[in-house]
Amino acid sequence: MALPTYADPLERLWHRTYQVICVLVFIFLISPILIVIPLSFNVEPYFSFTEKMVRLDPAGYSTRWYDMLLTFGMQAPDVPRDGSWLADMWENSTWVNAAKNSVIIGFWATILATVLGTLAALGLSRPEMPYRRTIMAILISPMIVPIIIIATGMFFFFSNPCGVIGLECGRLTSTYLGVILAHTILGIPFVIITVTATLSGFDQSLIRAAQSLGANPRTTFFKVVMPLILPGVISGALFAFVTSFDEVVAVLFIAGPEQQTIPRQMWNGIREQISPAILAVATILVVISIALLTTVELLRRRSDRLRGVTGR
Amino acid sequence: MAQLLTTADGRPLAEALAQAQAKSRRRAFLLVVPLLLFVLVSFVLPIGQMLHRSVYHDGFSANAPALVAWFAANPAGTEPDEAAFAALTEDLRGMQANRTAGEAGTRVNYILSESRSMFTRAAREAGDLVPPYRDAFEALDPRWVQPAVWQAMRSSSSAYTTDFYVVSADFQRADDGSLVRVPENRQIYIYLFVKTFLLSGLITLICLLIGFPVAHLLATLPMAKANLLMILVLLPFWTSLLVRTTSWMALLQGEGVINDLLVWIGAVAEDGRLRMINNQTGTIIVMTHILLPFMILPLYSVMRVIPPSYARAARSLGATSWTTFRRIYLPQTLPGIGAGSLLVFILAVGYYITPALVGGADGQLFSNMIAFHMDNSNWSMAAALSAMLLVGVLILYWLYDRLVGIDRLKLG
């Protein structure tokens, strides 16, 4: 913001202060995220910069913590790195297995949340939808209700899901399905919010135009509605995926040893003995979030362009 | 005179319209039904079922049938007679056979601490007890003849109970069954509840104070620059919560980056390193960082559409810059302040992970107490505390819906 020419010295001083405050807040926001990147290459098991690192001495840096991520949990980490080493890593490395679980759970939770959420958002965006506000409030509530309450409730329910109707039918705790269902619930609000936001600018007469030109409802949906709301759907899906990928409390309560995810593994690492290996994981996750943010921003701009909204 | 309007096939127009509208309402509803059912079954139902535990615990009533019968036959305040102690013996023998003494003792323990061990011990010895039972119990442990124990058992003899809420509200039952406050030094739950709301309020205030200038800057900069700076706000928003908590641990700990920096520039002495983590300060700093984007984004979306001409008009009419801000600009940002503050406050009240990792002893919030009881299998206590927290959060959520509107919630 440019300062008007009629500003007096006091206002100029205040304007400088304001700018300094803003810069400090930006530093506060971004430095914790960037600081982990150099720290994760520390050759020493410390959480601070060593003298060698400050002097930019290559000897102060190493990729040993990244290496540890691959080898931790392997049966024979020290053999020459050939095909059998790779197979061992793929099968036994704790972090690789956690990553696999995170991706599997995140993938299915995202699919479920996106399909159900998009359908519901289509219904909720229609002006004739009955009880719109109440239903919306219920569907958004997983984002508002404290996660510990959700996880506790699901823990009891999933340990005997048919108990409500007085039957026994196995359990959902310590199963992939249980964790996937829990993460679906947590991802749904994000899909609803992003897709209804996209639909809020949606021109309903386009549907009527398609129908008057002879398109059946299915063609109308896939040829007219879907391409327009797709950016919103994909953003919602990415939000749902990130939510699942970052979720630890529901996993703590519901998952068994077979379903350890990356956040769960990080939680263990932070609580037990925190080593820079955690910072290496953190760095990888920061890179992933930068990629996701870029994707979502590009999608949002595309969506705005499609809907004819100019600028931001 | 009034001619009934009809459609081409002769139906009254009003009726045809009503039918068409009902049909489109049904269609809209059908699209929502799958998700609504899913959320009701795997979200609302589990929480309801969990809350049921806060008023229901059959650990004692299911395992002490003789005592339950005696309590039903004798009104509250009756001195336990020999028949009562005989019933107690019978039930303890049953518990020993079924290995349920711990379960029953746990239930009584909620009201009277240290009574669980009394039950497990008495159940082990119950087989050897001989009449008169009252004297036998007194010899075993003099506490058995105290009225407090009998009051606690009477209270436990019904499966439906408000005892867990009594404990959650820092009350206890006196020997005659009346409610009294627990001693000041044991009033932990209400204290923590209030502290959680106060800390959340403080975090919200800090977020507002440091988020306001940034949102203003973003809203008044040219679009290209604002978009670039917006990334600095959105990147934390997209970064894993655990990652942010971890990096704050690296920054704030005694041997961490900030302390090293302060020692290096000589601001603090080597042995005077600041304690910024594993205490309340840690919780406040890290939660402020995590929740700040939730403040900036709603503020920004409101400030962006405030026309700058109002402020200019005020200035041209002779208002000082402070008056312009206070009387013209600030009132227009109120919707954003309300939306951001409520959202940050609601999210802060339920926080669990961050306080658990960086809060140390005094930086724990109410959610951590729920987790503590879950870890110790005090499920009914966890449920009662959850109910308290849930009511608090739902009131705020309702307020948010009334003041801001849920459909105006935006992300990024």
XYZ file of C-alpha atoms in Angstrom:
724
model
C 0.000 0.000 0.000
C 1.453 3.300 -1.024
C 1.409 6.019 1.568
C -0.623 9.047 0.469
C 1.395 12.178 -0.246
C -0.398 14.133 2.480
C 0.884 11.838 5.254
C 2.604 13.630 8.115
C 5.902 12.397 9.678
C 4.126 10.505 12.454
C 2.060 8.626 9.887
C 5.193 7.855 7.905
C 6.801 6.432 11.016
C 3.725 4.341 11.763
C 3.658 3.122 8.167
C 7.269 1.923 8.509
C 6.408 0.180 11.785
C 3.452 -1.483 10.130
C 5.643 -2.763 7.323
C 8.193 -4.082 9.803
C 5.434 -5.854 11.757
C 4.186 -7.485 8.567
C 7.666 -8.682 7.627
C 8.157 -10.107 11.128
C 4.846 -11.970 10.936
C 5.793 -13.403 7.555
C 9.101 -14.552 9.031
C 7.202 -16.098 11.940
C 4.931 -17.911 9.485
C 7.501 -19.256 7.127
C 10.754 -19.748 9.050
C 9.655 -22.853 11.010
C 8.819 -24.523 7.729
C 12.028 -23.611 5.956
C 14.354 -24.176 8.912
C 13.839 -27.945 8.874
C 15.277 -28.249 5.374
C 18.917 -27.347 6.177
C 18.675 -28.924 9.637
C 17.725 -32.274 8.147
C 21.142 -32.407 6.417
C 23.017 -31.995 9.693
C 25.788 -34.528 10.063
C 25.485 -34.390 13.861
C 22.428 -35.640 15.740
C 21.553 -32.100 16.886
C 18.582 -29.869 16.303
C 20.615 -26.771 15.760
C 23.169 -25.483 13.301
C 26.658 -26.656 14.055
C 29.667 -24.422 13.505
C 30.565 -26.342 10.358
C 27.072 -25.822 8.950
C 27.244 -22.080 9.574
C 30.616 -21.954 7.767
C 28.932 -23.869 4.884
C 31.596 -26.547 5.236
C 30.452 -29.590 3.225
C 31.694 -31.808 6.056
C 28.948 -30.390 8.239
C 26.274 -31.706 5.932
C 25.222 -35.231 5.086
C 22.283 -37.254 3.906
C 22.714 -39.802 6.695
C 19.227 -39.121 8.156
C 17.605 -39.714 4.792
C 19.559 -42.911 4.519
C 18.369 -43.873 7.974
C 14.762 -43.443 6.852
C 15.310 -46.151 4.262
C 17.371 -48.533 6.367
C 15.573 -48.280 9.709
C 13.782 -51.567 10.318
C 15.582 -53.426 7.525
C 16.853 -56.929 8.216
C 20.233 -56.448 6.565
C 20.838 -52.719 6.029
C 24.613 -53.021 5.658
C 24.896 -55.388 2.691
C 25.821 -53.957 -0.734
C 22.962 -52.019 -2.222
C 21.696 -54.310 -4.958
C 18.348 -55.807 -5.855
C 17.973 -57.816 -2.665
C 18.767 -54.716 -0.575
C 16.014 -52.874 -2.421
C 13.594 -55.746 -1.859
C 14.504 -55.817 1.837
C 13.944 -52.064 2.086
C 10.605 -52.235 0.291
C 9.413 -55.033 2.556
C 10.868 -54.162 5.948
C 11.862 -50.510 6.226
C 9.639 -48.975 8.905
C 9.288 -45.617 7.191
C 8.732 -47.100 3.724
C 5.945 -49.253 5.153
C 4.468 -46.247 6.932
C 4.541 -44.337 3.643
C 2.791 -47.207 1.874
C 0.083 -47.282 4.537
C -0.357 -43.512 4.405
C -0.803 -43.618 0.648
C -3.235 -46.567 0.707
C -5.376 -45.080 3.471
C -5.186 -41.570 2.025
C -6.110 -42.798 -1.457
C -9.251 -44.678 -0.437
C -10.361 -42.074 2.088
C -9.975 -39.412 -0.607
C -11.968 -41.401 -3.174
C -14.807 -42.029 -0.709
C -14.883 -38.477 0.640
C -14.712 -36.936 -2.836
C -17.443 -39.058 -4.420
C -19.880 -38.782 -1.506
C -18.964 -35.152 -0.812
C -19.344 -34.019 -4.417
C -22.760 -35.682 -4.743
C -23.896 -34.059 -1.519
C -22.485 -30.673 -2.526
C -24.461 -30.887 -5.792
C -27.631 -31.468 -3.774
C -26.803 -28.806 -1.192
C -26.194 -26.181 -3.862
C -29.672 -26.531 -5.297
C -31.917 -23.753 -4.069
C -34.790 -26.186 -3.449
C -32.776 -28.366 -1.047
C -34.812 -28.883 2.139
C -33.195 -28.435 5.627
C -30.140 -27.098 3.848
C -28.618 -25.290 6.809
C -29.049 -28.113 9.307
C -27.649 -30.761 6.989
C -24.736 -28.525 6.065
C -24.014 -28.008 9.775
C -23.958 -31.763 10.365
C -21.716 -32.462 7.380
C -19.204 -29.739 8.302
C -19.105 -30.698 11.991
C -16.263 -33.280 11.722
C -14.004 -30.282 11.129
C -15.287 -28.496 14.246
C -15.735 -31.278 16.801
C -12.435 -31.827 18.655
C -10.533 -34.690 17.091
C -10.069 -36.429 20.422
C -13.855 -36.734 20.798
C -14.238 -38.103 17.265
C -11.417 -40.597 17.779
C -12.775 -41.726 21.153
C -16.274 -42.224 19.769
C -14.988 -44.139 16.773
C -12.735 -46.273 18.945
C -15.725 -47.549 20.927
C -17.991 -47.846 17.905
C -15.447 -49.580 15.698
C -14.509 -52.128 18.356
C -17.997 -53.575 17.903
C -19.906 -51.769 15.149
C -22.951 -54.060 15.332
C -23.195 -53.688 19.112
C -25.652 -50.846 18.601
C -28.243 -53.261 17.249
C -27.213 -55.970 19.710
C -25.163 -58.155 17.379
C -21.566 -59.256 17.066
C -19.957 -58.827 13.659
C -16.238 -58.490 14.171
C -14.456 -55.195 14.606
C -13.159 -52.318 12.542
C -10.382 -51.338 14.925
C -6.931 -52.468 13.748
C -8.228 -52.752 10.186
C -7.503 -50.660 7.128
C -11.223 -50.195 6.566
C -11.660 -48.647 10.011
C -8.918 -46.081 9.481
C -10.148 -45.342 5.959
C -13.698 -44.722 7.201
C -12.433 -42.450 9.978
C -10.325 -40.432 7.545
C -13.205 -40.227 5.098
C -15.310 -38.568 7.787
C -12.517 -36.097 8.524
C -12.018 -35.257 4.835
C -15.681 -34.727 3.967
C -16.035 -31.142 5.300
C -13.186 -29.997 3.057
C -14.761 -31.520 -0.049
C -18.148 -30.019 0.810
C -16.655 -26.561 1.402
C -14.564 -26.426 -1.757
C -17.174 -27.949 -4.079
C -20.058 -25.790 -2.792
C -17.769 -22.751 -3.167
C -17.207 -23.690 -6.817
C -20.913 -24.310 -7.321
C -21.872 -20.978 -5.759
C -20.891 -19.236 -8.975
C -22.391 -21.952 -11.131
C -24.916 -20.735 -13.677
C -27.928 -23.071 -13.301
C -29.271 -21.981 -16.685
C -26.429 -23.917 -18.308
C -28.135 -27.104 -17.147
C -31.447 -25.992 -18.610
C -29.703 -25.016 -21.838
C -28.153 -28.482 -22.098
C -31.473 -30.143 -21.412
C -33.328 -27.977 -23.912
C -30.761 -29.016 -26.508
C -31.707 -32.631 -25.859
C -29.028 -33.838 -23.429
C -30.130 -36.425 -20.884
C -29.222 -35.854 -17.200
C -26.129 -38.023 -17.429
C -24.757 -36.258 -20.473
C -25.590 -32.918 -18.866
C -23.630 -33.867 -15.770
C -20.548 -35.244 -17.470
C -20.356 -32.784 -20.366
C -21.534 -29.556 -18.734
C -21.463 -29.646 -14.934
C -18.422 -31.822 -14.308
C -15.885 -29.888 -16.420
C -16.924 -26.672 -14.668
C -16.734 -27.950 -11.108
C -13.739 -30.235 -11.673
C -11.158 -27.750 -10.315
C -13.181 -27.462 -7.090
C -13.558 -31.221 -6.858
C -9.825 -31.764 -7.299
C -8.991 -29.097 -4.685
C -11.412 -30.753 -2.309
C -9.860 -34.142 -3.003
C -6.386 -32.745 -2.334
C -7.593 -31.226 0.945
C -9.104 -34.584 1.909
C -5.880 -36.361 1.016
C -3.741 -33.937 3.009
C -6.090 -34.285 5.970
C -5.713 -38.048 5.902
C -1.983 -37.871 5.211
C -1.486 -35.634 8.255
C -3.894 -37.283 10.662
C -2.524 -38.943 13.771
C -5.138 -39.022 16.555
C -7.675 -41.290 14.840
C -4.786 -43.537 13.793
C -3.567 -43.677 17.408
C -6.971 -44.842 18.589
C -8.202 -46.999 15.716
C -5.195 -48.406 13.868
C -3.298 -51.516 14.870
C 0.409 -52.220 14.331
C -0.338 -53.156 10.719
C -1.688 -49.702 9.874
C 1.158 -47.467 11.063
C 1.217 -44.288 8.976
C 3.864 -41.598 8.544
C 2.292 -39.210 11.094
C 1.945 -42.062 13.571
C 5.593 -42.939 13.070
C 6.543 -39.274 13.514
C 4.457 -39.119 16.689
C 6.382 -42.078 18.067
C 9.656 -40.511 17.031
C 8.850 -37.163 18.647
C 7.603 -38.683 21.883
C 10.299 -41.281 22.349
C 13.652 -40.056 21.121
C 13.628 -37.242 18.690
C 16.355 -37.666 16.073
C 17.057 -35.588 12.980
C 15.513 -38.440 10.992
C 12.202 -36.821 11.935
C 13.461 -33.614 10.331
C 14.277 -35.549 7.170
C 10.683 -36.819 7.036
C 9.493 -33.289 7.760
C 11.541 -31.956 4.836
C 10.036 -34.512 2.473
C 6.550 -33.581 3.679
C 7.286 -29.859 3.210
C 8.311 -30.533 -0.389
C 5.081 -32.486 -0.911
C 3.002 -29.664 0.565
C 4.707 -27.113 -1.688
C 3.754 -29.291 -4.671
C 0.166 -29.625 -3.446
C -0.154 -25.899 -2.762
C 1.069 -25.102 -6.265
C -1.459 -27.523 -7.751
C -4.348 -26.086 -5.753
C -3.415 -22.492 -6.618
C -3.249 -23.334 -10.330
C -6.608 -25.116 -10.093
C -8.197 -22.202 -8.292
C -7.085 -19.772 -10.952
C -8.382 -22.082 -13.650
C -11.684 -22.404 -11.805
C -11.995 -18.620 -11.449
C -11.276 -18.214 -15.138
C -13.893 -20.836 -16.087
C -16.502 -19.201 -13.898
C -15.682 -15.788 -15.292
C -14.399 -14.414 -11.999
C -11.547 -12.082 -12.775
C -8.527 -11.512 -10.601
C -8.196 -13.189 -7.238
C -64.477 -14.331 -12.608
C -61.299 -16.004 -11.383
C -60.477 -18.551 -13.971
C -58.470 -21.528 -12.746
C -55.164 -21.634 -14.613
C -54.390 -25.101 -15.923
C -51.534 -26.812 -17.695
C -51.842 -28.107 -21.230
C -53.187 -31.444 -20.002
C -55.810 -29.810 -17.824
C -54.302 -30.006 -14.333
C -54.528 -26.942 -12.111
C -51.299 -24.961 -12.449
C -50.724 -24.562 -8.713
C -50.942 -28.305 -8.182
C -48.635 -29.079 -11.094
C -46.116 -26.567 -9.793
C -46.249 -27.992 -6.271
C -45.658 -31.464 -7.692
C -42.744 -30.332 -9.788
C -41.197 -28.561 -6.821
C -41.656 -31.562 -4.555
C -39.956 -33.687 -7.182
C -36.961 -31.391 -7.470
C -36.715 -31.210 -3.673
C -36.668 -34.986 -3.537
C -33.988 -35.072 -6.205
C -31.781 -32.633 -4.338
C -32.294 -34.556 -1.122
C -31.464 -37.899 -2.747
C -28.058 -36.558 -3.757
C -27.283 -35.738 -0.132
C -28.736 -38.923 1.377
C -25.726 -41.257 0.879
C -23.314 -38.894 2.602
C -25.774 -37.926 5.291
C -26.371 -41.574 6.165
C -22.648 -42.245 6.158
C -21.955 -39.320 8.484
C -24.846 -40.210 10.769
C -23.745 -43.836 11.090
C -20.003 -43.450 11.372
C -19.760 -40.050 13.055
C -22.908 -38.945 14.895
C -23.817 -42.415 16.162
C -20.337 -43.226 17.552
C -20.216 -39.922 19.400
C -23.703 -40.463 20.782
C -22.784 -43.973 21.837
C -19.651 -42.690 23.520
C -21.599 -39.998 25.363
C -23.957 -42.685 26.621
C -21.017 -44.063 28.574
C -20.870 -40.830 30.516
C -24.169 -41.695 32.229
C -23.980 -45.478 32.105
C -21.556 -47.805 33.892
C -22.682 -51.269 34.985
C -19.327 -52.344 36.443
C -20.813 -52.502 39.935
C -24.527 -53.018 39.340
C -23.985 -56.029 37.051
C -21.554 -57.727 39.431
C -23.169 -57.081 42.812
C -26.793 -58.310 42.495
C -27.266 -58.992 46.228
C -26.116 -55.523 47.243
C -28.232 -53.908 44.533
C -31.241 -55.728 46.011
C -30.334 -54.605 49.551
C -29.941 -50.970 48.467
C -33.293 -51.147 46.686
C -34.979 -52.489 49.814
C -33.446 -49.975 52.234
C -33.654 -46.185 51.824
C -30.581 -43.977 51.660
C -28.949 -43.318 55.022
C -29.823 -46.746 56.470
C -27.023 -48.071 58.645
C -25.699 -51.251 56.947
C -26.935 -54.199 58.993
C -25.718 -57.795 59.123
C -27.885 -58.623 56.079
C -26.064 -55.928 54.115
C -22.676 -57.358 55.010
C -23.917 -60.854 54.126
C -24.955 -59.502 50.716
C -21.538 -57.910 50.362
C -19.855 -61.233 51.150
C -22.036 -63.063 48.658
C -21.272 -60.531 45.905
C -17.549 -60.512 46.650
C -17.495 -64.322 46.362
C -19.302 -64.004 43.041
C -16.797 -61.391 41.869
C -13.906 -63.604 42.877
C -15.408 -66.490 40.853
C -15.989 -64.281 37.795
C -12.840 -62.173 38.272
C -14.872 -58.978 38.205
C -13.841 -57.444 41.532
C -11.604 -54.957 39.712
C -14.453 -53.894 37.458
C -16.836 -53.316 40.348
C -14.136 -51.651 42.426
C -13.286 -49.313 39.563
C -16.860 -48.093 39.438
C -16.892 -47.334 43.189
C -13.417 -45.852 42.905
C -14.812 -43.026 40.753
C -16.694 -41.783 43.788
C -14.317 -42.821 46.550
C -10.671 -43.019 45.666
C -8.617 -46.023 46.776
C -11.699 -48.225 47.041
C -10.699 -50.367 44.067
C -7.941 -52.053 46.062
C -10.421 -52.647 48.913
C -12.609 -54.638 46.540
C -9.852 -56.704 44.968
C -8.400 -57.535 48.362
C -11.748 -58.305 49.991
C -12.764 -60.501 47.032
C -9.615 -62.589 47.503
C -10.439 -63.094 51.185
C -14.221 -63.400 50.785
C -14.129 -67.200 50.726
C -12.636 -67.354 54.234
C -15.022 -64.875 55.863
C -17.380 -66.246 58.540
C -20.346 -64.620 60.307
C -20.800 -62.211 61.940
C -19.756 -60.566 58.690
C -19.741 -57.010 59.990
C -16.946 -57.782 62.443
C -15.149 -59.889 59.866
C -15.079 -56.933 57.432
C -14.046 -54.533 60.152
C -11.126 -56.802 60.958
C -10.230 -57.032 57.260
C -10.221 -53.291 56.704
C -11.892 -50.805 59.073
C -12.943 -48.682 56.099
C -15.602 -51.270 55.183
C -17.847 -50.128 58.038
C -17.508 -46.452 57.211
C -20.635 -44.741 55.813
C -18.640 -43.204 52.914
C -17.979 -46.644 51.414
C -21.627 -47.614 51.676
C -22.728 -44.311 50.212
C -20.356 -44.855 47.301
C -21.652 -48.387 46.734
C -25.252 -47.206 46.903
C -24.437 -44.569 44.336
C -22.829 -47.209 42.095
C -25.708 -49.664 42.420
C -27.633 -48.138 39.554
C -26.131 -48.452 36.091
C -27.423 -45.028 35.051
C -25.652 -42.350 36.983
C -24.639 -38.711 37.012
C -21.566 -39.508 39.098
C -19.149 -38.907 36.260
C -20.531 -35.433 35.707
C -20.352 -34.822 39.448
C -16.647 -35.684 39.353
C -16.132 -33.664 36.154
C -17.619 -30.618 37.831
C -15.203 -31.056 40.761
C -17.930 -32.126 43.178
C -18.118 -35.202 45.356
C -20.822 -36.913 47.346
C -20.735 -36.489 51.095
C -21.503 -39.427 53.392
C -25.185 -38.536 53.406
C -25.313 -38.392 49.606
C -25.354 -34.600 49.245
C -23.050 -32.841 46.809
C -20.086 -30.885 48.084
C -17.184 -29.262 46.290
C -13.915 -31.130 46.420
C -11.071 -29.355 48.241
C -9.564 -26.481 46.311
C -6.305 -28.274 45.511
C -8.191 -31.120 43.834
C -10.444 -29.006 41.630
C -8.679 -29.990 38.417
C -11.384 -30.342 35.788
C -13.147 -27.003 36.045
C -9.762 -25.322 36.408
C -8.512 -26.998 33.233
C -11.763 -26.268 31.397
C -11.536 -22.568 32.228
C -7.819 -22.541 31.472
C -8.444 -24.134 28.060
C -10.918 -21.417 27.164
C -8.665 -18.656 28.520
C -5.615 -19.951 26.642
C -7.693 -20.331 23.471
C -8.895 -16.767 23.940
C -5.332 -15.550 24.368
C -4.197 -17.430 21.262
C -7.140 -15.989 19.317
C -6.230 -12.494 20.473
C -2.584 -12.901 19.465
C -3.667 -14.304 16.089
C -5.957 -11.309 15.580
C -3.316 -8.764 16.585
C -0.610 -10.144 14.304
C -2.962 -11.391 11.580
C -4.765 -8.080 11.121
C -1.834 -6.055 9.702
C -0.814 -8.923 7.433
C -4.342 -9.393 6.080
C -4.532 -5.640 5.537
C -1.238 -5.614 3.680
C -2.336 -8.519 1.462
C -5.670 -6.858 0.763
C -4.176 -3.514 -0.257
C -1.144 -4.643 -2.247
C -1.409 -4.989 -6.025
C -2.741 -8.406 -7.024
C 0.533 -9.866 -8.317
C 2.483 -9.017 -5.157
C -0.373 -10.074 -2.887
C -0.590 -13.462 -4.585
C 3.105 -13.988 -4.053
C 2.949 -13.080 -0.361
C -0.215 -15.143 0.023
C 1.928 -18.218 -0.583
C 3.712 -17.460 2.696
C 0.360 -17.730 4.457
C -0.896 -20.742 2.539
C 2.256 -22.836 2.767
C 1.996 -23.241 6.570
C -1.691 -23.990 6.052
C -0.788 -26.886 3.765
C 2.121 -28.173 5.778
C 1.615 -31.099 8.101
C 0.783 -30.147 11.661
C 3.350 -32.598 12.962
C 6.002 -31.085 10.707
C 5.289 -27.617 12.065
C 5.303 -28.875 15.631
C 8.587 -30.691 15.027
C 10.269 -27.662 13.537
C 9.135 -25.516 16.446
C 10.707 -28.051 18.765
C 13.946 -27.652 16.822
C 13.651 -23.880 17.051
C 12.549 -23.445 20.633
C 14.303 -26.089 22.678
C 17.133 -25.299 25.091
C 19.810 -26.389 22.609
C 17.706 -25.197 19.681
C 18.204 -22.603 16.969
C 16.680 -19.573 18.717
C 18.526 -20.106 21.980
C 21.803 -20.713 20.095
C 21.222 -17.507 18.186
C 20.454 -15.541 21.345
C 23.565 -16.882 23.064
C 25.655 -16.128 19.992
C 24.559 -12.487 19.805
C 24.968 -12.278 23.561
C 21.359 -11.535 24.454
C 21.239 -14.343 26.993
C 23.999 -16.088 28.897
C 24.997 -19.686 28.155
C 23.399 -20.857 31.399
C 20.425 -18.519 31.037
C 18.893 -20.194 27.979
C 15.185 -19.457 27.686
C 12.664 -22.178 28.426
C 10.254 -21.798 25.550
C 9.074 -25.340 25.092
C 7.486 -28.087 27.161
C 5.518 -25.440 28.997
C 2.599 -23.106 28.427
C 4.730 -20.730 26.353
C 5.437 -23.549 23.912
C 1.741 -24.334 23.520
C 0.897 -20.678 22.903
C 3.681 -20.046 20.363
C 3.107 -23.187 18.338
C -0.695 -23.011 18.367
C -0.585 -19.355 17.327
C 1.567 -20.321 14.374
C -0.689 -23.210 13.389
C -3.944 -21.256 13.682
C -2.762 -17.943 12.224
C -3.768 -18.781 8.617
C -7.321 -19.465 9.841
C -7.382 -15.852 11.052
C -5.673 -14.236 8.071
C -7.757 -15.892 5.346
C -11.248 -14.747 6.509
C -9.884 -11.278 7.381
C -8.300 -11.018 3.969
C -11.455 -12.014 2.095
C -13.420 -9.305 3.910
C -10.759 -6.588 3.628
C -10.254 -7.212 -0.076
C -13.741 -5.943 -0.931
C -13.651 -2.829 1.287
C -13.562 0.128 -1.111
C -10.624 2.438 -0.317
C -12.719 5.462 -1.265
C -14.472 5.525 2.149
C -11.202 6.016 3.972
C -10.165 8.666 1.488
C -13.480 10.460 1.908
C -13.011 10.459 5.683
C -9.520 11.869 5.352
C -10.679 14.577 2.949
C -13.371 15.570 5.452
C -10.654 16.187 8.016
C -10.497 12.928 10.018
C -7.089 11.964 11.352
C -5.655 8.655 10.221
C -6.472 7.106 13.613
C -10.087 8.309 13.460
C -10.372 7.029 9.915
C -9.143 3.639 10.975
C -11.287 3.462 14.103
C -14.514 4.886 12.699
C -14.412 3.891 9.036
C -12.091 0.980 8.351
C -12.345 -1.143 11.488
C -16.169 -1.378 11.508
C -16.086 -2.646 7.945
C -13.682 -5.440 8.878
C -15.851 -6.673 11.761
C -17.374 -9.592 9.782
C -13.865 -10.837 9.057
C -12.745 -10.344 12.652
C -15.790 -12.280 13.860
C -15.359 -15.120 11.383
C -11.620 -15.482 11.937
C -11.734 -15.181 15.723
C -14.562 -17.649 16.165
C -12.937 -20.175 13.842
C -9.551 -19.908 15.566
C -11.192 -20.079 18.991
C -13.278 -23.159 18.125
C -10.270 -24.977 16.696
C -8.027 -23.968 19.616
C -10.436 -25.218 22.280
C -10.283 -28.758 20.889
C -6.524 -28.926 20.279
C -4.795 -32.089 21.322
C -1.637 -32.921 19.366
C 0.302 -29.699 19.841
C -0.200 -29.401 23.617
C 0.607 -33.101 23.971
C 3.925 -32.670 22.158
C 5.139 -29.235 23.272
C 2.950 -28.403 26.264
C 4.949 -30.096 29.001
C 3.109 -30.205 32.313
C 1.370 -26.835 32.449
C 0.602 -26.416 28.758
C -1.959 -29.216 28.532
C -5.493 -28.508 27.398
C -8.834 -30.178 28.083
C -8.475 -32.639 25.184
C -5.304 -33.963 26.772
C -7.232 -34.749 29.946
C -9.726 -36.764 27.876
C -6.837 -38.642 26.271
C -5.317 -39.228 29.709
C -8.504 -40.907 30.932
C -8.757 -42.935 27.719
C -5.195 -44.183 28.222
C -6.130 -45.289 31.735
C -9.334 -46.970 30.520
C -11.437 -44.554 32.598
C -13.863 -44.571 29.722
C -16.845 -43.106 31.515
C -14.768 -40.208 32.825
C -13.376 -39.590 29.344
C -16.943 -39.610 28.014
C -18.203 -37.154 30.632
C -15.307 -34.763 29.950
C -15.909 -35.166 26.200
C -19.528 -34.182 26.733
C -18.446 -31.026 28.562
C -16.006 -30.062 25.824
C -18.496 -30.950 23.101
C -21.196 -28.732 24.592
C -18.719 -25.843 24.751
C -17.654 -26.349 21.141
C -21.190 -26.817 19.812
C -22.329 -23.562 21.438
C -19.461 -21.793 19.666
C -20.305 -23.588 16.409
C -23.931 -22.508 16.708
C -22.741 -18.955 17.336
C -20.512 -19.169 14.269
C -23.438 -20.335 12.155
C -25.662 -17.506 13.429
C -23.064 -14.764 13.067
C -21.074 -15.884 10.037
C -22.945 -18.752 8.374
C -21.419 -22.162 7.803
C -21.793 -21.863 4.049
C -19.420 -18.892 4.128
C -16.591 -20.997 5.470
C -13.764 -20.833 2.933
C -10.422 -22.509 2.604
C -7.467 -20.933 0.845
